[in-house]
Coordinates of C-alpha atoms and ligand atoms in Angstrom, one line a residue:
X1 CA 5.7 18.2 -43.8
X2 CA 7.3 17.1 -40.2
X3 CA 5.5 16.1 -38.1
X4 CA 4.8 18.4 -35.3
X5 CA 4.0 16.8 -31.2
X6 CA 1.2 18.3 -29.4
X7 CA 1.2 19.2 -25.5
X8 CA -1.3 16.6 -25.4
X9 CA 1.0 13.7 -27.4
X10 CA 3.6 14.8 -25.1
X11 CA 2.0 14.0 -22.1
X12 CA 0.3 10.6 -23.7
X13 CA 4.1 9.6 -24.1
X14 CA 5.2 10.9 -20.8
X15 CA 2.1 8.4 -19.5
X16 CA 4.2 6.1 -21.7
X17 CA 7.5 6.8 -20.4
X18 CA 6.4 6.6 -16.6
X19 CA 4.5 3.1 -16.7
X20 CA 8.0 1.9 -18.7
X21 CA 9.8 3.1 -15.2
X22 CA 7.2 1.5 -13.0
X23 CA 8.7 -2.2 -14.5
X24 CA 12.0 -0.9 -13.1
X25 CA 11.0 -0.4 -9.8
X26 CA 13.0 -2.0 -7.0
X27 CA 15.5 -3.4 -9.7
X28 CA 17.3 -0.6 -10.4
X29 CA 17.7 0.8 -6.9
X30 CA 19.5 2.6 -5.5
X31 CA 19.1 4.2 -8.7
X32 CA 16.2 5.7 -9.6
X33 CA 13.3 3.7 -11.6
X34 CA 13.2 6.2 -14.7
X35 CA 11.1 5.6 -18.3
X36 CA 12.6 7.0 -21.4
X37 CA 10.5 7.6 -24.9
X38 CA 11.8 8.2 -28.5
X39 CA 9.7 9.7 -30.9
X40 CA 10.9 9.6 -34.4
X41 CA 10.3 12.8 -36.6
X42 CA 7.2 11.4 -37.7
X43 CA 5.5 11.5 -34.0
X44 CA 5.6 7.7 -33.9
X45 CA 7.2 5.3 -30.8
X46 CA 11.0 4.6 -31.8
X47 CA 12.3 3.7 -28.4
X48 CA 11.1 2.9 -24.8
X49 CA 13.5 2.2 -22.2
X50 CA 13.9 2.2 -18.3
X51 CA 16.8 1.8 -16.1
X52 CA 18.2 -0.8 -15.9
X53 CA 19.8 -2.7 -12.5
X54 CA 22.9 -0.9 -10.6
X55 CA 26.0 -0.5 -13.7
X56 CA 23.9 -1.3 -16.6
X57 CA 22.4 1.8 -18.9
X58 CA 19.8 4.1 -17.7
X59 CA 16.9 4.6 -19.3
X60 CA 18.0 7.0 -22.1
X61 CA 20.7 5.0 -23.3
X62 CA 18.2 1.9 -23.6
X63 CA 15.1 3.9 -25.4
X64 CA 18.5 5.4 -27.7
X65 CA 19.8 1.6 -28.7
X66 CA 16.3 0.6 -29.8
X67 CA 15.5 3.9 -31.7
X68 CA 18.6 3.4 -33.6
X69 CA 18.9 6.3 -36.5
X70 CA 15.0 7.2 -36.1
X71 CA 16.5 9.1 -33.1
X72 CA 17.8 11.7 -35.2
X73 CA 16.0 14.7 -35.9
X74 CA 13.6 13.3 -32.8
X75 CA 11.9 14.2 -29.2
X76 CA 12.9 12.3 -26.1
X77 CA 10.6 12.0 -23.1
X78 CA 11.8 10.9 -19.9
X79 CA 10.8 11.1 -16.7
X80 CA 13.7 12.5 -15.1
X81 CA 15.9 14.6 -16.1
X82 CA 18.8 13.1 -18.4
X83 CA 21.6 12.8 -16.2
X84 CA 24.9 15.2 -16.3
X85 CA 27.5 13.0 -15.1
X86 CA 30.0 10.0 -15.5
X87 CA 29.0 7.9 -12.9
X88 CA 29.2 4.0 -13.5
X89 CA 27.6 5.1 -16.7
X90 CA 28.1 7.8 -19.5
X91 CA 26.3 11.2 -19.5
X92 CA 22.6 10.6 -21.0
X93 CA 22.5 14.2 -21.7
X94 CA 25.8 13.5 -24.3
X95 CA 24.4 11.0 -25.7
X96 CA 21.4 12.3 -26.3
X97 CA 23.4 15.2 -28.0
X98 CA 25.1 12.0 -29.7
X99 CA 22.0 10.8 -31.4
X100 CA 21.0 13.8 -33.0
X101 CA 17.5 14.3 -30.9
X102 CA 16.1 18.0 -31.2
X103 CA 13.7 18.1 -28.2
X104 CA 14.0 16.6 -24.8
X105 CA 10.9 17.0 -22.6
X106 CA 11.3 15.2 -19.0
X107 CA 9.2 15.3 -15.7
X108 CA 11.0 16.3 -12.9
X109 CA 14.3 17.5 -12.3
X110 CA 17.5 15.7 -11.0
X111 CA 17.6 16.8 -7.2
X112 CA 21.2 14.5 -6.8
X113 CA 23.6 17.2 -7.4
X114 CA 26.4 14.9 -8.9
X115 CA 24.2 13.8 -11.2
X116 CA 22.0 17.4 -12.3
X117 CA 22.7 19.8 -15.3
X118 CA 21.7 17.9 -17.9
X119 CA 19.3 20.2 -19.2
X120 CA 21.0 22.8 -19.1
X121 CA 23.7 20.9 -21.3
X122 CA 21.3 19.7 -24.0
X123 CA 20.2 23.2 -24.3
X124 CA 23.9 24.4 -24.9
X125 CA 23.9 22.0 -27.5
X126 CA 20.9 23.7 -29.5
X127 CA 18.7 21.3 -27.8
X128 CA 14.8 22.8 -27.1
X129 CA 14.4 21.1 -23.7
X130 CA 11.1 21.4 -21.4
X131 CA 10.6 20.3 -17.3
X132 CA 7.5 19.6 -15.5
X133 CA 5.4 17.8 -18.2
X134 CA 3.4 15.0 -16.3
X135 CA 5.8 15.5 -12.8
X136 CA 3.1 14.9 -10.6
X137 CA 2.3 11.8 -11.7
X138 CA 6.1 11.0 -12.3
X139 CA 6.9 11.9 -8.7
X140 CA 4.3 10.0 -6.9
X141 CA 4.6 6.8 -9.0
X142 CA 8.2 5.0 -9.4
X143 CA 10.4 8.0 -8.7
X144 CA 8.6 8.5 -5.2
X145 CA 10.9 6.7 -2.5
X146 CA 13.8 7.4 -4.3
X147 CA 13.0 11.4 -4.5
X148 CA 11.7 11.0 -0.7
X149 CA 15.5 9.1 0.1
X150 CA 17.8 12.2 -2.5
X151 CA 15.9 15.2 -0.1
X152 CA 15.8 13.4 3.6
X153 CA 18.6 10.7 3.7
X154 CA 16.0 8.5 4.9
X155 CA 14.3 5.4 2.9
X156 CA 10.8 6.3 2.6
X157 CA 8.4 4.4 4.7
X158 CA 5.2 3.0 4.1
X159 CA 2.5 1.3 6.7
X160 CA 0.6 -0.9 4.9
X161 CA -2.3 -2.6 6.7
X162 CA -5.6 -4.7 5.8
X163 CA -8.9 -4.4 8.1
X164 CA -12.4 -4.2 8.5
X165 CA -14.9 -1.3 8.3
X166 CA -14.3 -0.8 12.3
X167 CA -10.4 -1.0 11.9
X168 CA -10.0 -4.3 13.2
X169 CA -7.0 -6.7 11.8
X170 CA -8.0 -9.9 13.6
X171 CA -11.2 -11.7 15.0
X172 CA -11.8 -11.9 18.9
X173 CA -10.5 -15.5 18.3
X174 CA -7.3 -14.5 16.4
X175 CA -7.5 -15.5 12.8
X176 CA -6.8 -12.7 10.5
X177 CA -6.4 -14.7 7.3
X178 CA -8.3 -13.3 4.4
X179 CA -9.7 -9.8 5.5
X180 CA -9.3 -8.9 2.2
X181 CA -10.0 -10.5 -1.2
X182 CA -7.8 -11.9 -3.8
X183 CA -7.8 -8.8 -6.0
X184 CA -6.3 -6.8 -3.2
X185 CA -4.0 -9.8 -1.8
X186 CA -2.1 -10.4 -5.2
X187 CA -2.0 -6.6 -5.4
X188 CA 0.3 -6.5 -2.1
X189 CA 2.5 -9.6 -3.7
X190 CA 2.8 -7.4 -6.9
X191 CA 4.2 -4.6 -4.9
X192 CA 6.5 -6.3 -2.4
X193 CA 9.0 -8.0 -5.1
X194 CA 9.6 -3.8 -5.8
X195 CA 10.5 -3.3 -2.2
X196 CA 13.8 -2.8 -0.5
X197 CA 12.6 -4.2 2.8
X198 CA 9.2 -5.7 4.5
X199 CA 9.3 -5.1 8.4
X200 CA 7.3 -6.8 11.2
X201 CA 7.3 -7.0 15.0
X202 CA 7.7 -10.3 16.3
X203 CA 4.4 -10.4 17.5
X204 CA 3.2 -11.0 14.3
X205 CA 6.0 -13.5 13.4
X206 CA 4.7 -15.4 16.5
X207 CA 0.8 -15.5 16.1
X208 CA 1.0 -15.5 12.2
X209 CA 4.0 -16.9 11.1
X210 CA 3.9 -15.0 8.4
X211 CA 6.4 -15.9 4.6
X212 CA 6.8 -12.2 3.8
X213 CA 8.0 -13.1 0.3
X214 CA 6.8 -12.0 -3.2
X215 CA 4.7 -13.8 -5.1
X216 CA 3.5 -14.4 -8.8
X217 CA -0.3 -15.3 -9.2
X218 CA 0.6 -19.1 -9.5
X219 CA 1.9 -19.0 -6.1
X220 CA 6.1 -19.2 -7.1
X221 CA 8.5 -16.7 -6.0
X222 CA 9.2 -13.5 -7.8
X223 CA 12.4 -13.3 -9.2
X224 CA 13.0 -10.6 -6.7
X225 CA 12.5 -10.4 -3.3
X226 CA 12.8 -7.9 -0.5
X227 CA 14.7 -8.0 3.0
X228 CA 12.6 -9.3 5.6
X229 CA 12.9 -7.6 8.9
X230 CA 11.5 -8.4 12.2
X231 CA 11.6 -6.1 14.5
X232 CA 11.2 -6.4 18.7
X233 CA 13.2 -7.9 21.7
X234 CA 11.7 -11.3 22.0
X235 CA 12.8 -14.8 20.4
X236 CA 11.1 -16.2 17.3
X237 CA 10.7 -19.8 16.8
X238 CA 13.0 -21.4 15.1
X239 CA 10.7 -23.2 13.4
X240 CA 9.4 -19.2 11.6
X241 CA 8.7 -19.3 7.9
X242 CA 10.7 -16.2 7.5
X243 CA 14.2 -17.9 8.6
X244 CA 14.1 -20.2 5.4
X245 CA 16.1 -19.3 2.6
X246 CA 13.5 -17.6 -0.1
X247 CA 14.9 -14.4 0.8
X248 CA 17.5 -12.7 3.6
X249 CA 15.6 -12.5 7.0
X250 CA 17.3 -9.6 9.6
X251 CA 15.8 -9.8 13.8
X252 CA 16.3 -6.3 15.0
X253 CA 16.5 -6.8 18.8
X254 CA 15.2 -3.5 19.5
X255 CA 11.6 -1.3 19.9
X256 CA 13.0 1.8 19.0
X257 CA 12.3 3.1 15.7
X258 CA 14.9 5.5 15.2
X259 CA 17.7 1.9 16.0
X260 CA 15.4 0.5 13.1
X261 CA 15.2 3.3 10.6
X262 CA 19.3 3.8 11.1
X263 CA 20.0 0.4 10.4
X264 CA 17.9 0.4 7.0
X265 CA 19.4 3.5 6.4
X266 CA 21.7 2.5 2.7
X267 CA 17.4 1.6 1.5
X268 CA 14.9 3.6 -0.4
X269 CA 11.7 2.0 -0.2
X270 CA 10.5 0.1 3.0
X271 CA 7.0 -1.1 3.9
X272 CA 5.8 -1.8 7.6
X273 CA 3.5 -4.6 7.1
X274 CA 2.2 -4.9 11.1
X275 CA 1.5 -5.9 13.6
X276 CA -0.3 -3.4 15.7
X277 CA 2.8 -3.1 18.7
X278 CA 4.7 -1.9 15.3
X279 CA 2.7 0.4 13.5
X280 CA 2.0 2.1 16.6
X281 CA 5.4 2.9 17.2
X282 CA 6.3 4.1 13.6
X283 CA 3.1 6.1 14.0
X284 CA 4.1 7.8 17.2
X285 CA 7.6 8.2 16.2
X286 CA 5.8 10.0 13.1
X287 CA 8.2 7.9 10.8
X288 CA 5.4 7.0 8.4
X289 CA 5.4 8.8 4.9
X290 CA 2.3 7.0 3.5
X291 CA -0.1 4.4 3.9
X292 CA -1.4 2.3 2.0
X293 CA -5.2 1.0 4.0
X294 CA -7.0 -1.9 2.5
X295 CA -10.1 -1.5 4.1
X296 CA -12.6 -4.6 3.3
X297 CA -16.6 -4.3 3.4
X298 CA -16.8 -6.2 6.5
X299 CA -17.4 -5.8 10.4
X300 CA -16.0 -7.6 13.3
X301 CA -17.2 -6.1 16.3
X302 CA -14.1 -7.3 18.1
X303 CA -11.1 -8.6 18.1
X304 CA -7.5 -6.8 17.5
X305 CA -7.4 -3.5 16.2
X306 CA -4.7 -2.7 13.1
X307 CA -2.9 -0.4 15.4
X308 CA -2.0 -0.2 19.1
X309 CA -0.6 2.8 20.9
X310 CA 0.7 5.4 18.4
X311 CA 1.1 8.3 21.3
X312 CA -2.2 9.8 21.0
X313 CA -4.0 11.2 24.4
X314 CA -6.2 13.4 22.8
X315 CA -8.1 14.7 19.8
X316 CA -5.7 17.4 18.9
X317 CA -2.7 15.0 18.8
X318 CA -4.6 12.7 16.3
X319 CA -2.2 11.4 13.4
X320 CA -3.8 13.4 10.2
X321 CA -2.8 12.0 6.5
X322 CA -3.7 13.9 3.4
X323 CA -6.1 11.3 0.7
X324 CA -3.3 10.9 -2.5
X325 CA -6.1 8.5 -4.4
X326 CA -8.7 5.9 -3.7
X327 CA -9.1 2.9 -5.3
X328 CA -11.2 -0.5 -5.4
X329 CA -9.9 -3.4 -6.1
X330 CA -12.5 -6.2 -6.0
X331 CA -15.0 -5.7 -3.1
X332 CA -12.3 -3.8 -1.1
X333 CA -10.9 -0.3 -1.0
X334 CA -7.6 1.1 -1.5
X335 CA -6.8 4.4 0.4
X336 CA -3.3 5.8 -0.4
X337 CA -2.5 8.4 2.6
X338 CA 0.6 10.7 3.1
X339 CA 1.9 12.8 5.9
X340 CA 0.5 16.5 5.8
X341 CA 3.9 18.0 5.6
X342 CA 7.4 18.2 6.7
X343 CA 10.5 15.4 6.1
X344 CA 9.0 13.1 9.2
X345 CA 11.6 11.6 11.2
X346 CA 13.9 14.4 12.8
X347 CA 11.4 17.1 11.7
X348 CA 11.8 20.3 13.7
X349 CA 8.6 21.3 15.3
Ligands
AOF401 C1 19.2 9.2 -16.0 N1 18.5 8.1 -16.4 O1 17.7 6.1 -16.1 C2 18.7 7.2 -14.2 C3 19.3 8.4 -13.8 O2 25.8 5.8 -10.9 P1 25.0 6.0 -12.2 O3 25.9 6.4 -13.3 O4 24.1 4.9 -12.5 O5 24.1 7.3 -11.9 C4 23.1 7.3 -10.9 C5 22.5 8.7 -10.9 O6 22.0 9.1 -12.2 C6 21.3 8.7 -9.9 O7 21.6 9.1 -8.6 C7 20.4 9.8 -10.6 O8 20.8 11.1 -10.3 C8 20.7 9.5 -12.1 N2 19.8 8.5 -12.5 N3 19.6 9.4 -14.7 O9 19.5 10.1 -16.8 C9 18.3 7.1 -15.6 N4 18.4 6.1 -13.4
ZN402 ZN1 21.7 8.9 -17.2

């Protein structure tokens, strides 16, 4: 007898499906980091695929090669829906009709209209095709600045910051190294080499000199690295670590946020890493999407808070985030914020 896929096994290979896209993250953008699955008729893993960089097959097409004939007759589970279109690729939904699959269950739907339809298609073609299955989780994880960037036209921004129990970034004498530990340091090299860009003022460039590139535990660059940006009107030494030749550096001579966000504009996923001059001004232009707090067991009393101005007078105009998750990552905490509502930048009041 066939064997038949639970709610529940779809939804373990969804889980599947969306840690396959998180390895395509940054590398396939602008296109969006999507996981594929094939299950072969007897319920086991023929396939897993995810997309691959700009011109090269999406995620379908790569789970498909490696399924080979176990394709036929089987379910494919992707986390966004198969795409309807020639673009510098071949329709996923025909060649999913190609292979011989029988059910197609993705996440979330395909909000680029060039690119939408496909389910609709796979269904004309006798295919039994569900949405929604596991979207939550596919939307917030890989998909996330991508989906942000397809509904606002704006790379999605995220403030990421490390500090103390009282919110402080930096002693009263100015050393800020290691606020956090290890665990939660690697975890921000992890993420960066999945970035578009990492932006600073050049306050920070100045008193920190910071390298702003990705790193792999043994300390050698990633393979990939993001745009480092520096934003503000004064000069930086030419001596900075950030003019070297590990990665493209860009001085924005400018404190408006809007001159920033314009310039970045062909991005999807951009982290403000500080200082406080910075994050103030993203906060107050309410350009933030999300932030990412590393907040480490530890007091300072004084010394430079994580973030200057951001606009507020009074209680009422207090910037509020929503909790998404909280994490801990060795002795320190991980709180993943995002704005209440609305597209942010632009939004009318
Ligand atoms: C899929 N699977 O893995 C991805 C999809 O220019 P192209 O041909 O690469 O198409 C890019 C569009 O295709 C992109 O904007 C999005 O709508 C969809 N991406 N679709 O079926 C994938 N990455
Ligand atoms: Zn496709």
């Amino acid at each position: 007898m066939a064997h038949t896929n639970s709610r529940a096994d779809i939804e373990a290979t969804m889980a599947i499906a969306i840690e396959a896209a998180e390895s395509a993250r940054g590398f396939s953008t602008p296109n969006p980091a999507v996981g594929a699955v094939i299950l072969a008729t007897d319920g086991t893993i023929a396939g897993v695929g995810m997309t691959q960089p700009p011109g090269g097959p999406h995620a379908e097409i790569v789970a498909l090669r490696q399924a080979g004939a176990a394709a036929r007759g089987g379910t494919a589970v992707v986390t966004l829906e198969p795409c309807n279109h020639q673009g510098r690729t071949g329709p996923c939904s025909q060649a999913l009709i190609d292979a011989g699959v029988s059910t197609v269950h993705y996440a979330v739907d395909d909000p680029n209209p060039a690119a939408a339809g496909g389910a609709a298609t796979l269904q004309a073609a006798g295919i039994r095709v569900t949405g929604g299955i596991g979207s939550e989780a596919a939307s917030r994880g890989a998909l996330r600045a991508w989906l942000h960037k397809q509904r606002t036209g704006r790379p999605h921004i995220t403030w990421k910051y490390a500090a103390t129990l009282d919110g402080r970034s930096a002693a009263a004498d100015g050393t800020s190294q290691w606020i956090t530990g290890p665990a939660a340091r690697g975890r921000v090299h992890e993420d960066r080499a999945k970035l578009d860009a990492v932006v600073v003022g050049t306050g920070t460039v100045v008193a920190d000199d910071p390298w702003l590139t990705a790193r792999m535990p043994d300390g050698s660059l990633a393979a990939r690295q993001p745009l480092r940006v520096v934003v503000g009107t004064r000069d930086i030494p030419a001596s900075s670590r950030i003019l070297d030749d590990a990665a493209p550096t860009l001085h924005l001579r400018t404190r408006d946020v809007h001159e920033v966000i314009d310039t970045l504009t062909d991005l999807t996923d951009v982290l403000i890493e500080g200082g406080p001059t910075l994050a103030g001004a993203f906060l107050a232009a309410d350009a933030v999407d999300r932030i990412q707090a590393f907040v480490a067991p530890a007091i300072l009393g004084a010394g430079a808070a994580a973030v200057g101005d951001a606009g507020v007078q009074t209680i009422a105009e207090a910037r509020r985030f929503s909790r998404e998750s909280v994490e801990t990552i060795g002795p320190d905490i991980l709180l993943s914020l995002i704005r209440d509502s609305g597209p942010g930048v632009g939004r009318q009041e």
